[in-house]
């Protein structure tokens, strides 16, 4: 495949397939998988991944964060159900019906506003706030039920489901286990009340990636699979029953290699000074590509299968690293920023740990200017560039 070998990301659909199949095997057939493809598939690029999920993996449910993301999927020809997890201003209600998108409903007044702005029925899943304290109907079960009942009677609303979101399903702490179980009980109490009162809900869902692994419950009709689909851990400190395969590697070219003398300062701020003679490589990616500046003097990259420590500050488009231990390194070589090379490996979770954040943020942060090279069955099949 022809593309600019400066900084690029390789997305392997085989790994996504593996993660999906392992997850499906784990949770069984009673719960359908809804693939969470927000933020352009957590930085993996929706146009490379979502058509594959629908056409080759038979996924019928997708979740996005906003109506632009939903619209992109429809433009790609995605026919499956799409749930918007975030907010859509009520004045855009007609857009929702036109594209046949399901909207998360935050509260009764929002449902009313959607109904007033719509022409035709806006399909919704009502968010129930059971402990995340982010969006959703909240309070006692009877109060929530009363609001759902009112929502269901609105002229231009089709209430098709309810869902909730776990706050600590990936946590190791005992008290968080209680918290998660209480969240499950709460949504199930609402679901039971609706059923008892004859308010039919097609879908009740509450499992995220971690929830499906650690708190599987067959009453969740959908499992909203996000991070594990892309091969990262909900929390790398907590083991998974299978090892997910990271689907994306981030690479960049070596632009220059040279020896520097003892005492030579490197990069902005002179935060690194060579201690002895050092062989230095300049690599062509920087924080504008989503390679965190917080890795300055902390991180490492892989070149010729060896770990090369980052020397000095990461710049916008370039950074330097110590390649003294690497033989035969030269301009044009490939540096692995995230991924494997030889026996070494560095994951987005590792980088998250080094920079005080999580793997989710690292993969989402790889910039749009970095082309995504898609591969399937071991062969590169597409180069996706910024549009
Ligand atoms: C992002 C998100 C998910 C997916 O979470 P993962 O931890 O990536 O599995 C599921 N549900 C909601 C409501 C979300 O916002």
PDB file of N, CA and C and ligand atoms in Angstrom, residues 36 38 42 85 134 163 165 208-210 224-227 360, ligand 1:
ATOM      1  N   UNK A  36     -19.518  -0.436  20.383  1.00  0.00           N
ATOM      2  CA  UNK A  36     -19.402   0.997  20.665  1.00  0.00           C
ATOM      3  C   UNK A  36     -18.318   1.552  19.742  1.00  0.00           C
ATOM      4  N   UNK A  38     -17.932   4.943  18.989  1.00  0.00           N
ATOM      5  CA  UNK A  38     -17.818   6.405  19.151  1.00  0.00           C
ATOM      6  C   UNK A  38     -16.369   6.845  18.955  1.00  0.00           C
ATOM      7  N   UNK A  42     -12.798   4.652  18.712  1.00  0.00           N
ATOM      8  CA  UNK A  42     -11.710   4.868  19.675  1.00  0.00           C
ATOM      9  C   UNK A  42     -10.398   5.146  18.934  1.00  0.00           C
ATOM     10  N   UNK A  85     -25.353   7.769  22.300  1.00  0.00           N
ATOM     11  CA  UNK A  85     -25.221   7.710  23.757  1.00  0.00           C
ATOM     12  C   UNK A  85     -25.232   9.100  24.393  1.00  0.00           C
ATOM     13  N   UNK A 134     -24.290  10.874  35.536  1.00  0.00           N
ATOM     14  CA  UNK A 134     -23.896  11.569  34.314  1.00  0.00           C
ATOM     15  C   UNK A 134     -25.154  12.008  33.568  1.00  0.00           C
ATOM     16  N   UNK A 163     -31.553   1.948  29.555  1.00  0.00           N
ATOM     17  CA  UNK A 163     -30.187   1.456  29.793  1.00  0.00           C
ATOM     18  C   UNK A 163     -29.555   2.236  30.923  1.00  0.00           C
ATOM     19  N   UNK A 165     -25.411   2.880  32.865  1.00  0.00           N
ATOM     20  CA  UNK A 165     -23.963   2.775  32.630  1.00  0.00           C
ATOM     21  C   UNK A 165     -23.237   2.598  33.961  1.00  0.00           C
ATOM     22  N   UNK A 208     -21.224  -2.828  29.947  1.00  0.00           N
ATOM     23  CA  UNK A 208     -20.151  -2.295  29.097  1.00  0.00           C
ATOM     24  C   UNK A 208     -19.115  -3.417  28.950  1.00  0.00           C
ATOM     25  N   UNK A 209     -17.946  -3.128  28.389  1.00  0.00           N
ATOM     26  CA  UNK A 209     -16.942  -4.198  28.219  1.00  0.00           C
ATOM     27  C   UNK A 209     -16.675  -4.909  29.536  1.00  0.00           C
ATOM     28  N   UNK A 210     -16.345  -4.136  30.564  1.00  0.00           N
ATOM     29  CA  UNK A 210     -15.990  -4.716  31.857  1.00  0.00           C
ATOM     30  C   UNK A 210     -17.188  -5.413  32.488  1.00  0.00           C
ATOM     31  N   UNK A 224     -22.712  -3.499  25.557  1.00  0.00           N
ATOM     32  CA  UNK A 224     -22.107  -2.394  24.788  1.00  0.00           C
ATOM     33  C   UNK A 224     -20.589  -2.547  24.850  1.00  0.00           C
ATOM     34  N   UNK A 225     -20.084  -3.209  23.835  1.00  0.00           N
ATOM     35  CA  UNK A 225     -18.669  -3.577  23.813  1.00  0.00           C
ATOM     36  C   UNK A 225     -17.834  -2.466  23.184  1.00  0.00           C
ATOM     37  N   UNK A 226     -16.968  -1.894  23.986  1.00  0.00           N
ATOM     38  CA  UNK A 226     -16.084  -0.829  23.508  1.00  0.00           C
ATOM     39  C   UNK A 226     -14.633  -1.264  23.566  1.00  0.00           C
ATOM     40  N   UNK A 227     -13.964  -0.914  24.631  1.00  0.00           N
ATOM     41  CA  UNK A 227     -12.507  -0.991  24.700  1.00  0.00           C
ATOM     42  C   UNK A 227     -11.940  -2.384  24.381  1.00  0.00           C
ATOM     43  N   UNK A 360      -7.497   4.178  26.803  1.00  0.00           N
ATOM     44  CA  UNK A 360      -8.608   4.770  26.038  1.00  0.00           C
ATOM     45  C   UNK A 360      -8.189   6.142  25.479  1.00  0.00           C
TER      46      UNK A 360
HETATM   47  C1  LIG B   1     -18.231   4.445  26.070  1.00  0.00           C
HETATM   48  C2  LIG B   1     -19.410   3.723  26.592  1.00  0.00           C
HETATM   49  C3  LIG B   1     -19.446   2.328  26.582  1.00  0.00           C
HETATM   50  C4  LIG B   1     -18.261   1.463  26.232  1.00  0.00           C
HETATM   51  O1  LIG B   1     -17.394   1.399  27.327  1.00  0.00           O
HETATM   52  P1  LIG B   1     -16.118   0.433  27.305  1.00  0.00           P
HETATM   53  O2  LIG B   1     -15.530   0.576  28.646  1.00  0.00           O
HETATM   54  O3  LIG B   1     -15.222   0.968  26.240  1.00  0.00           O
HETATM   55  O4  LIG B   1     -16.627  -0.910  26.986  1.00  0.00           O
HETATM   56  C5  LIG B   1     -20.640   1.702  26.944  1.00  0.00           C
HETATM   57  N1  LIG B   1     -21.700   2.420  27.309  1.00  0.00           N
HETATM   58  C6  LIG B   1     -21.690   3.768  27.364  1.00  0.00           C
HETATM   59  C7  LIG B   1     -22.917   4.486  27.793  1.00  0.00           C
HETATM   60  C8  LIG B   1     -20.538   4.461  27.027  1.00  0.00           C
HETATM   61  O5  LIG B   1     -20.535   5.792  27.110  1.00  0.00           O
END
